[in-house]
Short mmCIF file of C-alpha atoms in Angstrom, two decimals:
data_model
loop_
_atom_site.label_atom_id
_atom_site.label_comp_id
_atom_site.label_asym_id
_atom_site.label_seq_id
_atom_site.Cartn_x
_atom_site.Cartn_y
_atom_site.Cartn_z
CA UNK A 1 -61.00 -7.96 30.92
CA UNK A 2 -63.51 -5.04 30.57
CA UNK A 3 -66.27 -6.16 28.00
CA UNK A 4 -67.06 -3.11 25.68
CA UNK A 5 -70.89 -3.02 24.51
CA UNK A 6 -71.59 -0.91 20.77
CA UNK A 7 -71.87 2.95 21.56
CA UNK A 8 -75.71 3.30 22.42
CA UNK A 9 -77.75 6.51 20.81
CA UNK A 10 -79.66 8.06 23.70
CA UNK A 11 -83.30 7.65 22.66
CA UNK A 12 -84.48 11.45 23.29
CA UNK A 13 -85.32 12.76 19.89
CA UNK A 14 -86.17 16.43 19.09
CA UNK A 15 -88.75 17.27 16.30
CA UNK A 16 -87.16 20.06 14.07
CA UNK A 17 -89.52 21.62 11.51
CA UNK A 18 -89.74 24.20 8.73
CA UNK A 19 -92.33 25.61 6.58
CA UNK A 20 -92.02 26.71 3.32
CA UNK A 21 -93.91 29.08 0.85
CA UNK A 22 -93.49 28.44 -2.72
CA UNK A 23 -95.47 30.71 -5.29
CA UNK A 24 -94.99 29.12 -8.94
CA UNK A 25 -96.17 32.00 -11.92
CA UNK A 26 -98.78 28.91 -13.59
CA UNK A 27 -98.71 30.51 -16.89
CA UNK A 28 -95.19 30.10 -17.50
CA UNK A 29 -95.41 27.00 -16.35
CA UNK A 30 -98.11 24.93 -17.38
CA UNK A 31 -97.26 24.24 -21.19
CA UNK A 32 -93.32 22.58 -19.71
CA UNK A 33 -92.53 18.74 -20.45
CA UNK A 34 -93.51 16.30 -18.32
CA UNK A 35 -90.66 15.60 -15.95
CA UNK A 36 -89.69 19.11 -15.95
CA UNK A 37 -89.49 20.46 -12.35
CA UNK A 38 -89.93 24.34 -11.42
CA UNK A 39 -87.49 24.42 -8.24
CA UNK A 40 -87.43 26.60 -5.48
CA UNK A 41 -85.15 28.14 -3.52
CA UNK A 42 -82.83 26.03 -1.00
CA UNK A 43 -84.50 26.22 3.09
CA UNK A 44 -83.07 24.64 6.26
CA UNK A 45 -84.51 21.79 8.41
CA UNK A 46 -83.69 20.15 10.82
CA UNK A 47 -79.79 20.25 10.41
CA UNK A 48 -80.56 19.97 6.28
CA UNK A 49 -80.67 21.62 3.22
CA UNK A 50 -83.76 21.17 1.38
CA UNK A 51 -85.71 22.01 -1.62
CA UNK A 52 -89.20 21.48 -3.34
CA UNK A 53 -89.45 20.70 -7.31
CA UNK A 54 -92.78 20.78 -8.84
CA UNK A 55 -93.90 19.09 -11.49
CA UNK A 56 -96.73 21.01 -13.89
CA UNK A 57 -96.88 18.23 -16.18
CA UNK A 58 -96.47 15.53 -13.84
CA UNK A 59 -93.25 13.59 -12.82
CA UNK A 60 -94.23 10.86 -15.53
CA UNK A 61 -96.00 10.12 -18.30
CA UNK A 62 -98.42 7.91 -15.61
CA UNK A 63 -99.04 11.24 -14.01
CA UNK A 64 -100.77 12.94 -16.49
CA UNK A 65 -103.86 15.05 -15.61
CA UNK A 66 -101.89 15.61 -12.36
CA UNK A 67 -99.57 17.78 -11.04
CA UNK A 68 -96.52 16.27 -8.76
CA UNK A 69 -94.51 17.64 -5.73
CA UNK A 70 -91.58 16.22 -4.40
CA UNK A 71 -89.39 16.75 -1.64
CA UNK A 72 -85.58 16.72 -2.47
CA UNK A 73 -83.02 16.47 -0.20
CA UNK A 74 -80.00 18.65 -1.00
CA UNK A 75 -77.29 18.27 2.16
CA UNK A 76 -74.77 15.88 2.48
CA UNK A 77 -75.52 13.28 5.11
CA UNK A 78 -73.67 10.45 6.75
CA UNK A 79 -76.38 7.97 7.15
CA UNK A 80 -80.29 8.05 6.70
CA UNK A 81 -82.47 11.17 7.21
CA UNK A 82 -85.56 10.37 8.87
CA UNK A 83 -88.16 12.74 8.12
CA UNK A 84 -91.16 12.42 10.01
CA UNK A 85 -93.56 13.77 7.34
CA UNK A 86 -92.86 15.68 4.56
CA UNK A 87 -96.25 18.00 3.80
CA UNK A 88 -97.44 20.52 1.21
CA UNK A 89 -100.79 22.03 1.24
CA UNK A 90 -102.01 24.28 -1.71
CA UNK A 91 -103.16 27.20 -1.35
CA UNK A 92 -106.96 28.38 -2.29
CA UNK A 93 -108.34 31.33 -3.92
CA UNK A 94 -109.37 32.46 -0.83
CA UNK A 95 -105.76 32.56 0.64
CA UNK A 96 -106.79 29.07 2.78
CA UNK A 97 -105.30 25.84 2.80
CA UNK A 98 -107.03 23.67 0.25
CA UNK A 99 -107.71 20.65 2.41
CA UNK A 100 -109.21 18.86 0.20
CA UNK A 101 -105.88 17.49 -1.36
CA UNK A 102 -104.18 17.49 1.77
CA UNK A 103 -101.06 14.81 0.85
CA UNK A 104 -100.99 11.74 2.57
CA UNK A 105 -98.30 12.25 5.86
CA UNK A 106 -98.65 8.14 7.04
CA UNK A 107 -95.61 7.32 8.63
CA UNK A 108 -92.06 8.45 8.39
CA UNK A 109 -90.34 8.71 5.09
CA UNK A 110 -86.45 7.35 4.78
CA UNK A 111 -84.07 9.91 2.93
CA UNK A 112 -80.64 8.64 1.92
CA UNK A 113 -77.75 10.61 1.07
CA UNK A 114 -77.29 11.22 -2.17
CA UNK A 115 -80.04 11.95 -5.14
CA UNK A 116 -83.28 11.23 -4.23
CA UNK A 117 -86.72 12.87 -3.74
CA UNK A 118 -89.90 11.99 -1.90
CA UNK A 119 -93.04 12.84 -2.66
CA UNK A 120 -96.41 12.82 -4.32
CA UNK A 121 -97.09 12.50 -8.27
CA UNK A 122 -100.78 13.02 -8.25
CA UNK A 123 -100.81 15.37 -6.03
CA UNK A 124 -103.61 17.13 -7.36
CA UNK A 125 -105.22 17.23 -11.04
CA UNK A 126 -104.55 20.11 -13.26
CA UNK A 127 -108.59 21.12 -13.80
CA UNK A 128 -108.84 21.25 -9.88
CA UNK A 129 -105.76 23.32 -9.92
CA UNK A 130 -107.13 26.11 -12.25
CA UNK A 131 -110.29 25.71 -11.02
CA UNK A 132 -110.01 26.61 -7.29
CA UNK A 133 -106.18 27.33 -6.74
CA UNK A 134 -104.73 29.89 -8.90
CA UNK A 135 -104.80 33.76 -7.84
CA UNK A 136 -103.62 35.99 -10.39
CA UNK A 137 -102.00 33.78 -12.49
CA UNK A 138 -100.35 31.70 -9.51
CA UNK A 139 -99.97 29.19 -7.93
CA UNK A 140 -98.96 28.74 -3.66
CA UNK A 141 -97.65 25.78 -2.43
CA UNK A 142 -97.27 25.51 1.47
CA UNK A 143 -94.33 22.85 2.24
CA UNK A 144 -93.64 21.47 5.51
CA UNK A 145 -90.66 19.35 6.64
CA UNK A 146 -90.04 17.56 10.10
CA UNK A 147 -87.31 15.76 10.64
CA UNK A 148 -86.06 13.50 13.75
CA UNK A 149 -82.78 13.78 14.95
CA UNK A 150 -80.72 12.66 18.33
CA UNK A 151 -81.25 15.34 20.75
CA UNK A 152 -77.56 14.42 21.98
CA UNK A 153 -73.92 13.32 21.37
CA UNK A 154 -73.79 9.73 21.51
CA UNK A 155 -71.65 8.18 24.49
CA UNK A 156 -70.02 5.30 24.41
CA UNK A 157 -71.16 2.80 27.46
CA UNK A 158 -69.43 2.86 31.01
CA UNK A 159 -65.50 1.84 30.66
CA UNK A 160 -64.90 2.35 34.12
CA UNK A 161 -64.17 -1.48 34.48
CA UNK A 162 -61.29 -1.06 31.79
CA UNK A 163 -59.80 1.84 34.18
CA UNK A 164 -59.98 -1.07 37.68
CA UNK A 165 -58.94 -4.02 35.35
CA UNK A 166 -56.00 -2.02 34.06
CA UNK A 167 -54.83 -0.88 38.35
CA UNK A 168 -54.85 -4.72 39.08
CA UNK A 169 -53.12 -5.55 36.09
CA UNK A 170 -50.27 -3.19 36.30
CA UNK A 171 -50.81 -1.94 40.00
CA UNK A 172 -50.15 1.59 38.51
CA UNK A 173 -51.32 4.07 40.67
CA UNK A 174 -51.61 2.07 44.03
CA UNK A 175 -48.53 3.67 45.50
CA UNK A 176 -48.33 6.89 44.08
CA UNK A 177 -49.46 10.36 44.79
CA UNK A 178 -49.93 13.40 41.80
CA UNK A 179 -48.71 16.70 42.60
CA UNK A 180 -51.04 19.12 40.58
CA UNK A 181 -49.92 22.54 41.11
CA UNK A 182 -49.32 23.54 44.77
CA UNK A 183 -51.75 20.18 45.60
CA UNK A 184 -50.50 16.77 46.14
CA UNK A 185 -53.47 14.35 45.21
CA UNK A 186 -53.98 11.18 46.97
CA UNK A 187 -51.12 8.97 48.95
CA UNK A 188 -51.42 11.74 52.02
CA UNK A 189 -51.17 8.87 54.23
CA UNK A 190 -48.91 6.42 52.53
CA UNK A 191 -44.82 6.57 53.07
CA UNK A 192 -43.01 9.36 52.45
CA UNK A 193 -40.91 7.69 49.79
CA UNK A 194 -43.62 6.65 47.50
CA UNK A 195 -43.09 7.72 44.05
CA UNK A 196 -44.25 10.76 43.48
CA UNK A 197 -46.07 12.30 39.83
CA UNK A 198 -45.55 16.16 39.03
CA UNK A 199 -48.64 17.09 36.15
CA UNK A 200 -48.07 19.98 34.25
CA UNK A 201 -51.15 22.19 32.69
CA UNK A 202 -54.01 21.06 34.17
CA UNK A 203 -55.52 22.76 37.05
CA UNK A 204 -56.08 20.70 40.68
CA UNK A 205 -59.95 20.99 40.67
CA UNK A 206 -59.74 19.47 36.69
CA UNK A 207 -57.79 16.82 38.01
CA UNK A 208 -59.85 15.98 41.07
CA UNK A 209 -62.69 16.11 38.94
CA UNK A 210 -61.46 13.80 36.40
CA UNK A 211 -60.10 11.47 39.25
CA UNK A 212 -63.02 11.26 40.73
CA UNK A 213 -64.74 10.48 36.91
CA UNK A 214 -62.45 7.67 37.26
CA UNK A 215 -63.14 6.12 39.88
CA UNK A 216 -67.23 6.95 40.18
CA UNK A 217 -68.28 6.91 36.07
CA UNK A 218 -69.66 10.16 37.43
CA UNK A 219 -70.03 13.80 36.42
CA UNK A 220 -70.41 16.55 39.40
CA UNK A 221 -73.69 17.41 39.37
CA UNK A 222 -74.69 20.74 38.01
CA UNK A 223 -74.82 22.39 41.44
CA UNK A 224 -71.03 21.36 41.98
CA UNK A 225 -69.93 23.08 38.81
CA UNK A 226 -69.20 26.42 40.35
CA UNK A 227 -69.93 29.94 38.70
CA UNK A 228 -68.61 29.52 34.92
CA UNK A 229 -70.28 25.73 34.27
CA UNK A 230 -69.03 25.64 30.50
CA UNK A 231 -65.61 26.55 31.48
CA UNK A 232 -65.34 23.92 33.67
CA UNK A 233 -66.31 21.40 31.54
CA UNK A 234 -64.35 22.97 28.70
CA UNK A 235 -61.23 21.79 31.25
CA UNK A 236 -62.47 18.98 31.69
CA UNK A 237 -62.85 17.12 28.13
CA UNK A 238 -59.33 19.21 27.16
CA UNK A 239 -58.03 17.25 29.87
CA UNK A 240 -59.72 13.98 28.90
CA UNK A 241 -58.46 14.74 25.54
CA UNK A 242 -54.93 14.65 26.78
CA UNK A 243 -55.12 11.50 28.62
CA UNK A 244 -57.17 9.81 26.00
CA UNK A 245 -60.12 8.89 28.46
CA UNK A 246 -63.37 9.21 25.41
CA UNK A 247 -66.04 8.68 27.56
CA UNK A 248 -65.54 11.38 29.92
CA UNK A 249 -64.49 13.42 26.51
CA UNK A 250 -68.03 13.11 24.86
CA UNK A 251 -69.94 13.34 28.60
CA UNK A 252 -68.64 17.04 28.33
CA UNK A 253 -69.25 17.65 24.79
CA UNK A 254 -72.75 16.82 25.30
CA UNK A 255 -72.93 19.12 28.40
CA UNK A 256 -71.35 22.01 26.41
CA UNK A 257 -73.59 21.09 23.34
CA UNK A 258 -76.61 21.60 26.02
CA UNK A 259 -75.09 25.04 26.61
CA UNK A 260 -75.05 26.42 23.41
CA UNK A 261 -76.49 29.05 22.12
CA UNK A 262 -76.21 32.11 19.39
CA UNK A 263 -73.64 34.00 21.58
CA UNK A 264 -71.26 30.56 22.34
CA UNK A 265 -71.41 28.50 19.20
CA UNK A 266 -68.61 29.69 17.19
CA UNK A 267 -66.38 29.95 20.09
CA UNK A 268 -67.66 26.02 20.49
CA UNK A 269 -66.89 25.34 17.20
CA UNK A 270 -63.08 26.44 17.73
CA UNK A 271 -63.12 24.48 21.16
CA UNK A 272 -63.86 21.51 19.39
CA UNK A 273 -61.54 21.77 16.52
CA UNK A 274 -58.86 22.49 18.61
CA UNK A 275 -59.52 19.62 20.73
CA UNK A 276 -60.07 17.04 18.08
CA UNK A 277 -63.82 16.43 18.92
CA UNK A 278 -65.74 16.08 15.66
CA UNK A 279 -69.25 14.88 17.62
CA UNK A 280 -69.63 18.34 19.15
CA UNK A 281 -67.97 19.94 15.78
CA UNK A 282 -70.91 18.70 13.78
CA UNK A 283 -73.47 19.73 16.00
CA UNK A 284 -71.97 23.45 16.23
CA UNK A 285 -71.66 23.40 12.38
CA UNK A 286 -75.23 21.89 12.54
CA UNK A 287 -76.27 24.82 14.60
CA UNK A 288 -75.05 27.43 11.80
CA UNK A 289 -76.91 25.27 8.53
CA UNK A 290 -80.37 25.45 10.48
CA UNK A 291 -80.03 29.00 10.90
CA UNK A 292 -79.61 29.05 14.87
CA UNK A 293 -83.16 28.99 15.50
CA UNK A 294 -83.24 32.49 13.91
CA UNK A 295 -80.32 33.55 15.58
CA UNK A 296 -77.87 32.82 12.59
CA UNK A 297 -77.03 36.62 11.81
CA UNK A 298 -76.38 37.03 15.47
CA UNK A 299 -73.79 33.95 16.01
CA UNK A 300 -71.72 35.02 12.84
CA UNK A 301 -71.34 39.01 13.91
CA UNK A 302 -69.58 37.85 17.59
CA UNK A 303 -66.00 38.05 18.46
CA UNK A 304 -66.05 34.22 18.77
CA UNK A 305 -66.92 34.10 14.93
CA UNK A 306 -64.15 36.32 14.27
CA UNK A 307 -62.01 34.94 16.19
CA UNK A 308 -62.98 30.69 14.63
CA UNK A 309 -62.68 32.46 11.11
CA UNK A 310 -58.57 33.56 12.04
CA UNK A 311 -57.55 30.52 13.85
CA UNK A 312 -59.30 27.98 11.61
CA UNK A 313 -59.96 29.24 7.91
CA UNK A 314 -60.76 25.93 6.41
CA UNK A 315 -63.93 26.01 8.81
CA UNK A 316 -65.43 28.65 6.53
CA UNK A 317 -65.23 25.89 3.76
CA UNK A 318 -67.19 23.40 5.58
CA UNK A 319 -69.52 25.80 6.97
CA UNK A 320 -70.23 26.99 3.53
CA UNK A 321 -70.76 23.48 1.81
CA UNK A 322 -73.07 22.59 4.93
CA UNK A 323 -75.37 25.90 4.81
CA UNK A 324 -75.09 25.70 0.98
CA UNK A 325 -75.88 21.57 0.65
CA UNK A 326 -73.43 21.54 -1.76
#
């Protein structure tokens, strides 16, 4: 019996950041309750929707004397946002940083889905404020948000012993041969009346290459992967897909994840949908709520876009309540 071990999350992390500018007019401001935040606008990070209230009056009655800044998190998430730091400088008269009320970044700061905020209620007193911060009636506050996230799709551990305990269980597949196209795959030296497996829609070099998955645990290696990479491996997990083999399924959603970029994502995206593989459906849709790395403008006016938008229109809906945090 093969022994199945709790999908592991690869340990590479990638840092995504995201500064913010937030100018506040101070003398429309200053006189609000306390508790009453002065919002501003909605900015990406690191796969997340975030804003920054701020607090004139303080966040509570404790905080008087001070102003307060908190960090709100506005997205939808499935599980715990861990944000490295969570920063916000104010700006001097002199168009510098302020560093002397530099917030506190110690450690990394928990997020959960939901309501919530994180931040700092005395973040710096009111006299200091109008005293060495305030430029023509304003007030700049200079927010920064890091955030950890898997670098990867998450894998689930080797099940090749499942595929060998299930061949000595059964014996399927020890005296047969596939015929994949004009090919006939293994059993070239066994008897000629052997049974004998015709497989429709899928190419020979998929099948070899999933064959050979099956018996190895093991990808080609890039070299091996011919002129169109993606392509191949876009063959290769519809395949795996079709003959319900997950491991090899996610293996090349990560390696088509690794290929993305403005040009490719929303034709991803589609891929993914229409092969029922949320992991690399999130990350695509991830892709499009940070903004692309800038690119954002660029993904949504290719064909592929077009092309996601006709064959699945209910994508629009999740794109839109992922961008919007809503």
């Amino acid at each position: 019996m093969a022994l199945r071990s709790r999908t592991p999350r690869l340990e590479r992390r990638v840092i995504d950041s995201a500064f913010h500018e937030f100018r506040v007019d101070h003398e429309q401001t200053k006189h609000l309750a306390v508790g009453t935040p002065v919002s501003s606008d909605a900015f990406p990070a690191g796969g997340y929707m975030w804003r920054v209230n701020y607090f004139p009056q303080g966040f509570r009655e404790a905080d008087k004397g001070y102003v307060s800044i908190f960090f709100e998190l506005l997205s939808k998430a499935a599980s715990v946002v861990s944000a490295i730091c969570l920063v916000a400088f104010v700006k001097g008269k002199d168009g510098h940083l302020w560093s002397s009320y530099l917030a506190d970044t110690s450690g990394v700061r928990q997020l959960f889905p939901g309501p919530g905020m994180s931040g700092w209620s005395a973040f710096v007193s009111q006299p200091d404020l109008e005293e060495h911060c305030l430029t023509e009636g304003h007030v700049t506050f200079v927010c920064a948000v890091m955030v950890a996230r898997e670098s990867s799709i998450p894998v689930p551990a080797s099940d090749m012993g499942k595929h060998f305990g299930a061949m000595l269980e059964t014996m399927d597949g020890a005296d047969v041969s596939f015929t994949v196209g004009n090919e006939t795959l293994l059993g070239s030296m066994a008897e000629a009346t052997m049974p004998d497996i015709t497989l429709h829609d899928i190419a020979p070099a998929t099948f070899r290459v999933m064959l050979r998955f099956m018996y190895t645990d093991a990808l080609p290696a890039d070299s091996e992967l011919g002129d169109s990479p993606s392509e191949t491996m876009k063959n290769l997990l519809a395949a795996a897909d079709r003959y319900a083999l997950e491991r090899l399924k996610l293996l090349c959603a990560q390696k088509l994840w690794e290929a993305v970029s403005a040009d490719t994502v929303a034709s991803t995206l589609a891929f993914a949908e229409t092969y029922s593989c949320p992991e690399l459906k999130n990350k695509c849709i991830g892709f499009f709520a940070t903004g692309g790395g800038g690119d954002f403008k660029k993904a949504v006016l290719t064909k592929g876009f077009v092309q996601l938008v006709q064959q699945f229109p209910s994508i629009v809906d999740e794109l839109r309540e992922r961008i919007g945090g809503s």
